[in-house]
Coordinates of C-alpha atoms in Angstrom, one line a residue:
C1 CA -15.2 43.9 -32.8
K2 CA -16.2 40.2 -32.5
C3 CA -15.6 39.6 -36.2
N4 CA -12.2 41.4 -36.0
F5 CA -11.2 39.2 -33.0
I6 CA -12.1 36.0 -34.8
S7 CA -10.2 37.1 -37.9
F8 CA -7.2 37.9 -35.8
I9 CA -7.2 34.4 -34.3
F10 CA -7.4 32.7 -37.7
L11 CA -4.7 35.0 -39.2
S12 CA -2.5 34.1 -36.2
L13 CA -3.1 30.4 -36.5
G14 CA -2.9 30.2 -40.3
T15 CA -5.2 28.0 -42.2
G16 CA -5.8 24.3 -42.9
S17 CA -3.3 22.0 -41.2
N18 CA -2.0 24.8 -39.0
I19 CA -5.4 25.3 -37.4
L20 CA -5.8 21.6 -37.0
S21 CA -2.4 21.2 -35.4
A22 CA -3.1 24.1 -33.0
L23 CA -6.4 22.6 -31.9
Q24 CA -4.8 19.2 -31.4
D25 CA -2.1 20.8 -29.2
L26 CA -4.8 22.6 -27.2
F27 CA -6.8 19.4 -26.7
W28 CA -3.7 17.6 -25.6
L29 CA -2.9 20.3 -23.1
L30 CA -6.4 20.3 -21.7
K31 CA -6.5 16.5 -21.5
S32 CA -3.1 16.3 -19.8
K33 CA -4.1 18.9 -17.2
A34 CA -7.4 17.1 -16.5
E35 CA -5.5 13.8 -16.1
K36 CA -3.1 15.4 -13.6
Q37 CA -6.0 16.7 -11.6
L38 CA -7.7 13.3 -11.5
Q39 CA -4.4 11.8 -10.4
I40 CA -4.1 14.3 -7.5
I41 CA -7.8 13.6 -6.5
S42 CA -7.3 9.9 -6.5
V43 CA -4.2 10.1 -4.3
L44 CA -5.8 12.6 -2.0
Q45 CA -8.9 10.4 -1.4
W46 CA -6.6 7.5 -0.4
V47 CA -4.5 9.7 2.0
L48 CA -7.7 10.9 3.7
T49 CA -8.9 7.4 3.9
F50 CA -5.7 6.3 5.5
L51 CA -5.7 9.2 8.0
I52 CA -9.3 10.0 9.0
M53 CA -11.9 7.8 7.3
G54 CA -12.3 5.3 10.2
I55 CA -12.7 8.1 12.9
A56 CA -14.9 10.2 10.6
C57 CA -17.3 7.3 9.8
T58 CA -17.5 6.4 13.5
L59 CA -18.5 10.0 14.4
I60 CA -21.0 10.2 11.6
L61 CA -22.6 6.9 12.6
M62 CA -22.9 8.2 16.2
Y63 CA -24.4 11.4 15.0
I64 CA -27.0 9.6 12.8
L65 CA -28.1 7.6 15.9
C66 CA -29.1 10.9 17.5
T67 CA -31.2 12.0 14.5
D68 CA -34.5 11.0 13.0
C69 CA -32.6 8.7 10.7
W70 CA -31.4 6.6 13.6
A71 CA -32.9 3.4 12.1
I72 CA -30.4 3.5 9.3
A73 CA -27.5 3.6 11.7
A74 CA -29.1 0.9 13.9
L75 CA -29.5 -1.4 10.9
Y76 CA -25.9 -1.0 10.0
L77 CA -24.8 -1.7 13.5
A78 CA -26.9 -4.9 13.5
W79 CA -25.2 -5.9 10.3
L80 CA -21.8 -5.0 11.8
V81 CA -22.4 -7.4 14.7
F82 CA -23.5 -10.2 12.3
D83 CA -20.6 -9.6 10.0
W84 CA -17.9 -9.0 12.7
N85 CA -15.8 -12.1 12.0
T86 CA -15.8 -11.8 8.2
P87 CA -12.4 -10.0 8.1
K88 CA -10.9 -13.0 9.9
K89 CA -12.2 -15.4 7.2
G90 CA -10.7 -13.9 4.1
G91 CA -12.8 -10.8 3.9
R92 CA -15.1 -9.9 1.1
R93 CA -13.1 -8.7 -1.9
S94 CA -14.7 -7.0 -4.9
Q95 CA -13.1 -7.3 -8.3
W96 CA -15.3 -4.3 -9.3
V97 CA -13.7 -2.1 -6.7
R98 CA -10.2 -3.5 -7.4
N99 CA -10.6 -2.4 -11.0
W100 CA -11.9 1.1 -10.4
A101 CA -10.4 3.6 -12.9
I102 CA -9.4 5.8 -9.9
W103 CA -6.6 3.3 -9.0
R104 CA -5.1 3.8 -12.5
Y105 CA -4.9 7.5 -11.9
F106 CA -3.4 6.7 -8.4
R107 CA -0.8 4.5 -10.1
D108 CA 0.1 7.1 -12.7
Y109 CA 0.6 9.9 -10.2
F110 CA 3.9 8.5 -9.0
P111 CA 4.0 6.3 -11.2
I112 CA 4.0 2.8 -9.5
R113 CA 5.2 -0.3 -11.2
L114 CA 5.1 -4.0 -10.3
V115 CA 8.0 -6.2 -11.5
K116 CA 7.7 -9.9 -11.7
T117 CA 10.9 -12.0 -11.6
H118 CA 9.5 -15.6 -11.2
N119 CA 6.3 -17.5 -11.7
L120 CA 4.2 -18.6 -8.7
L121 CA 2.5 -22.0 -8.6
T122 CA -1.2 -21.9 -8.0
T123 CA -0.8 -25.2 -6.0
R124 CA 1.1 -23.4 -3.3
N125 CA 0.4 -20.7 -0.7
Y126 CA 2.7 -17.8 -0.1
I127 CA 3.7 -15.1 2.4
F128 CA 5.2 -12.0 0.7
G129 CA 7.5 -10.0 3.0
Y130 CA 7.0 -6.4 1.8
H131 CA 9.9 -3.9 2.4
P132 CA 10.2 -1.1 3.3
H133 CA 7.0 0.2 5.1
G134 CA 7.4 3.8 4.2
I135 CA 4.9 6.2 5.8
M136 CA 1.7 4.7 4.2
G137 CA 2.8 1.7 2.3
L138 CA 1.6 3.2 -1.0
G139 CA 3.3 0.7 -3.2
A140 CA 1.9 -2.2 -1.2
F141 CA -1.6 -0.9 -1.5
C142 CA -1.6 0.0 -5.2
N143 CA 0.1 -3.3 -6.3
F144 CA -1.7 -5.8 -4.2
S145 CA -5.1 -4.2 -3.2
T146 CA -6.0 -3.0 -6.7
E147 CA -5.5 -4.3 -10.2
A148 CA -3.9 -1.0 -11.4
T149 CA -0.5 -2.6 -12.0
G150 CA -1.8 -5.9 -13.2
V151 CA -1.1 -8.2 -10.3
G152 CA -3.9 -10.6 -11.5
Q153 CA -2.4 -10.8 -15.0
K154 CA 1.2 -11.1 -13.9
F155 CA 0.4 -13.8 -11.3
P156 CA -2.7 -15.6 -12.7
G157 CA -4.5 -17.8 -10.2
I158 CA -2.9 -16.1 -7.2
R159 CA -5.2 -14.2 -4.7
P160 CA -3.3 -11.4 -2.9
Y161 CA -4.3 -10.4 0.6
L162 CA -2.6 -7.3 2.0
A163 CA -2.4 -7.6 5.8
T164 CA -2.9 -4.4 7.9
L165 CA -3.7 -3.4 11.5
A166 CA -6.6 -5.4 12.9
G167 CA -7.9 -2.2 14.6
N168 CA -8.9 -0.8 11.1
F169 CA -11.6 -3.6 10.9
R170 CA -13.3 -2.3 14.0
M171 CA -14.1 1.0 12.2
P172 CA -17.5 1.1 10.5
I173 CA -17.6 1.6 6.7
L174 CA -13.7 1.7 6.6
R175 CA -13.7 -2.1 7.3
D176 CA -15.9 -2.8 4.3
Y177 CA -13.9 -0.5 2.1
L178 CA -10.7 -2.2 3.0
M179 CA -12.1 -5.7 2.6
S180 CA -13.4 -4.8 -0.9
G181 CA -9.7 -4.5 -2.0
G182 CA -8.7 -7.8 -0.5
I183 CA -7.2 -6.3 2.7
C184 CA -7.2 -8.5 5.8
P185 CA -6.2 -8.1 9.5
V186 CA -2.5 -8.9 10.2
N187 CA -3.3 -11.3 13.0
R188 CA -2.9 -15.1 13.5
D189 CA -6.6 -16.0 13.2
S190 CA -6.9 -14.3 9.8
I191 CA -3.6 -15.6 8.4
D192 CA -4.3 -19.1 9.7
Y193 CA -7.7 -19.2 8.0
I194 CA -6.4 -18.0 4.6
L195 CA -3.5 -20.4 4.6
S196 CA -5.3 -23.5 5.8
K197 CA -9.0 -23.2 5.0
N198 CA -9.1 -21.2 1.8
G199 CA -7.5 -23.6 -0.7
S200 CA -4.2 -22.9 -2.5
G201 CA -3.0 -19.9 -4.6
N202 CA -3.2 -17.5 -1.7
A203 CA -0.6 -14.8 -1.1
I204 CA -0.6 -12.8 2.1
I205 CA 1.4 -9.6 1.9
I206 CA 2.9 -8.7 5.3
V207 CA 4.7 -5.4 5.7
V208 CA 7.3 -7.0 8.0
G209 CA 8.9 -3.9 9.4
G210 CA 5.6 -2.4 10.6
A211 CA 5.3 0.7 12.7
A212 CA 8.8 0.4 14.0
E213 CA 10.2 0.7 10.4
S214 CA 8.0 3.6 9.5
L215 CA 9.7 5.7 12.2
N216 CA 13.0 5.5 10.4
C217 CA 11.9 6.0 6.8
T218 CA 13.3 9.0 5.1
P219 CA 14.3 9.9 1.5
G220 CA 17.7 8.5 0.4
K221 CA 17.7 5.8 3.1
N222 CA 17.3 2.1 2.3
S223 CA 16.9 0.2 5.6
V224 CA 14.6 -2.5 6.9
T225 CA 13.6 -3.7 10.3
L226 CA 14.0 -7.4 10.0
K227 CA 16.6 -9.0 12.3
N228 CA 14.2 -9.7 15.1
R229 CA 11.0 -10.0 13.0
K230 CA 10.6 -13.8 12.7
G231 CA 6.9 -14.4 13.4
F232 CA 6.1 -14.4 9.7
V233 CA 8.7 -17.2 9.1
K234 CA 7.1 -19.3 11.9
L235 CA 3.7 -18.9 10.3
A236 CA 5.1 -19.9 6.9
L237 CA 6.6 -23.1 8.5
R238 CA 3.4 -24.0 10.3
H239 CA 1.5 -23.8 7.0
G240 CA 4.1 -24.8 4.5
A241 CA 3.7 -21.5 2.8
D242 CA 6.6 -20.3 0.6
L243 CA 8.3 -17.1 1.5
V244 CA 8.7 -14.4 -1.2
P245 CA 10.9 -11.3 -0.6
V246 CA 9.5 -8.1 -2.0
Y247 CA 11.4 -4.8 -2.2
S248 CA 9.8 -1.5 -3.2
F249 CA 12.3 1.0 -4.6
G250 CA 11.2 4.6 -4.0
E251 CA 8.7 3.8 -1.1
N252 CA 10.8 6.0 1.2
E253 CA 11.0 8.9 -1.2
V254 CA 7.4 10.1 -1.3
Y255 CA 7.3 11.8 2.1
K256 CA 9.7 13.7 4.3
Q257 CA 9.7 12.9 8.0
V258 CA 11.0 14.4 11.2
I259 CA 13.2 11.6 12.7
F260 CA 13.5 11.7 16.5
E261 CA 16.8 10.3 17.9
E262 CA 16.7 7.3 20.2
G263 CA 16.2 8.5 23.8
S264 CA 14.5 11.7 22.8
W265 CA 11.0 12.6 24.1
G266 CA 9.6 12.4 20.6
R267 CA 10.8 8.8 20.1
W268 CA 9.5 7.9 23.6
V269 CA 6.0 9.1 22.7
Q270 CA 6.1 7.2 19.3
K271 CA 7.1 3.9 21.0
K272 CA 4.4 4.2 23.6
F273 CA 1.8 4.6 20.8
Q274 CA 3.3 1.7 18.9
K275 CA 3.2 -0.6 22.0
H276 CA -0.3 0.2 23.2
I277 CA -2.2 1.1 20.0
G278 CA -0.2 -0.7 17.2
F279 CA 0.9 2.3 15.2
A280 CA 3.4 5.0 15.7
P281 CA 2.5 8.6 15.0
C282 CA 4.9 10.1 12.5
I283 CA 5.5 13.8 11.8
F284 CA 5.8 14.0 8.1
H285 CA 4.9 16.1 5.1
G286 CA 4.6 15.9 1.4
R287 CA 3.6 18.5 -1.2
G288 CA 0.6 20.9 -1.2
L289 CA -2.6 20.4 -3.1
F290 CA -2.0 23.3 -5.5
S291 CA 1.8 23.5 -5.6
S292 CA 4.6 21.0 -5.4
S293 CA 6.8 23.6 -3.7
S294 CA 4.5 24.0 -0.7
W295 CA 4.0 21.6 2.2
G296 CA 0.9 19.4 2.4
L297 CA -0.4 15.8 2.8
L298 CA 0.0 14.8 -0.8
P299 CA 3.0 12.5 -1.4
Y300 CA 5.6 13.7 -3.8
S301 CA 5.3 12.2 -7.3
K302 CA 8.4 10.0 -7.1
P303 CA 8.4 6.6 -8.9
I304 CA 7.8 3.5 -6.8
T305 CA 8.9 0.2 -8.3
T306 CA 8.0 -3.0 -6.5
V307 CA 10.0 -6.1 -7.3
V308 CA 8.6 -9.5 -6.4
G309 CA 11.5 -11.9 -5.8
E310 CA 12.0 -15.6 -6.1
P311 CA 9.9 -17.8 -3.8
I312 CA 11.7 -19.7 -1.1
T313 CA 10.3 -23.2 -0.7
I314 CA 9.3 -23.8 2.9
P315 CA 8.5 -27.2 4.4
K316 CA 5.4 -27.7 6.6
I317 CA 6.3 -28.2 10.2
D318 CA 3.5 -28.1 12.7
N319 CA 5.6 -27.1 15.6
P320 CA 8.8 -25.5 14.2
S321 CA 11.7 -25.1 16.6
Q322 CA 13.6 -21.9 17.1
K323 CA 16.4 -23.4 15.1
D324 CA 14.1 -24.1 12.2
V325 CA 12.8 -20.5 12.3
D326 CA 16.3 -19.0 12.5
F327 CA 17.5 -21.1 9.6
Y328 CA 14.8 -20.1 7.2
H329 CA 14.8 -16.5 8.5
S330 CA 18.5 -16.3 7.5
I331 CA 17.8 -17.6 4.1
Y332 CA 15.0 -15.0 3.7
V333 CA 17.3 -12.1 4.8
D334 CA 20.0 -13.3 2.3
S335 CA 17.4 -13.5 -0.5
L336 CA 16.1 -10.0 0.2
I337 CA 19.6 -8.5 0.1
K338 CA 20.4 -10.3 -3.1
L339 CA 17.1 -9.0 -4.6
F340 CA 18.0 -5.5 -3.6
D341 CA 21.6 -5.7 -4.9
K342 CA 20.4 -7.2 -8.3
Y343 CA 17.9 -4.4 -9.1
K344 CA 19.2 -1.3 -7.2
S345 CA 21.2 0.1 -10.2
K346 CA 18.2 -0.4 -12.5
F347 CA 16.0 1.8 -10.4
G348 CA 18.3 4.8 -9.8
L349 CA 20.5 3.7 -6.9
P350 CA 24.3 3.6 -7.1
E351 CA 26.1 0.2 -7.1
T352 CA 27.7 1.2 -3.8
E353 CA 24.3 1.4 -2.1
V354 CA 23.9 -1.1 0.7
L355 CA 20.6 -2.3 2.2
E356 CA 20.7 -1.8 6.0
V357 CA 19.1 -4.6 7.9
N358 CA 18.2 -3.7 11.5

């Protein structure tokens, strides 16, 4: 029976080149399926990191303190106290971590692209304004906290620092993981240090809209929270750091969110969280782990294209007036709108699409 089965397979496939072609097709299908699974795993680990790693690591550390292995946890806590201010001083990036193969699978899941429009001088420092926030800022992370899209090759000599909530750096293990990618706290101490005591060629990426913007992100909507966000402009003036508008087409497409109307109880709760904790809890969903038609935590595999615009030269003013801040803020807003209008049709949006600035 076994011989008859083998004979049947060979008769079905034919001989020579037909067999080789069939084997090549089978290998390609297996490889393609394996790559897709690796892409899903790479994205899932980041989503879980974003949502629960900080809390999980804190609980595990507390548990270890109550076991016979308490000395391990005690040593780490001693190290934590000693290393507490490192995030405020540029962190501790690791090129090895930034070049992990897992980030290339992460990139290819969507896929994510980084588009350079102008050169950046290594003799200057920069503040990138990243828009929009989306739910998790997936484009910001992949493009600037990893080398998956080639940020180091496209902007040689520029060190990117993605700024995120300072509270993340109070979480054990998570803080070290974030710092390894070049992520820093989005507070004045950290930004002042990088822009004034870390030489030139630094680029701090600030997701300007923050938690407030994440509450309004939904597929098909291109809006940014920017009108009253002027602190990043003041920082740029104080340090003479050039401003660079960055827009990520597709960032709002990867998750679907329940949007609460202004004045509703849901929006009230979100704003309270935002005010007192720094982030706003969103009710969102993506696709399931095993099926794209089911609900789950995985983002939808929609393309994200991040376009880095032309730098705006900013003078150094130690104590900028409100007039100075307003002037350069208006230039920045105009530059962001022009960037959006120039590239919107290239990345799937109609010419009639307008960027909403709130």
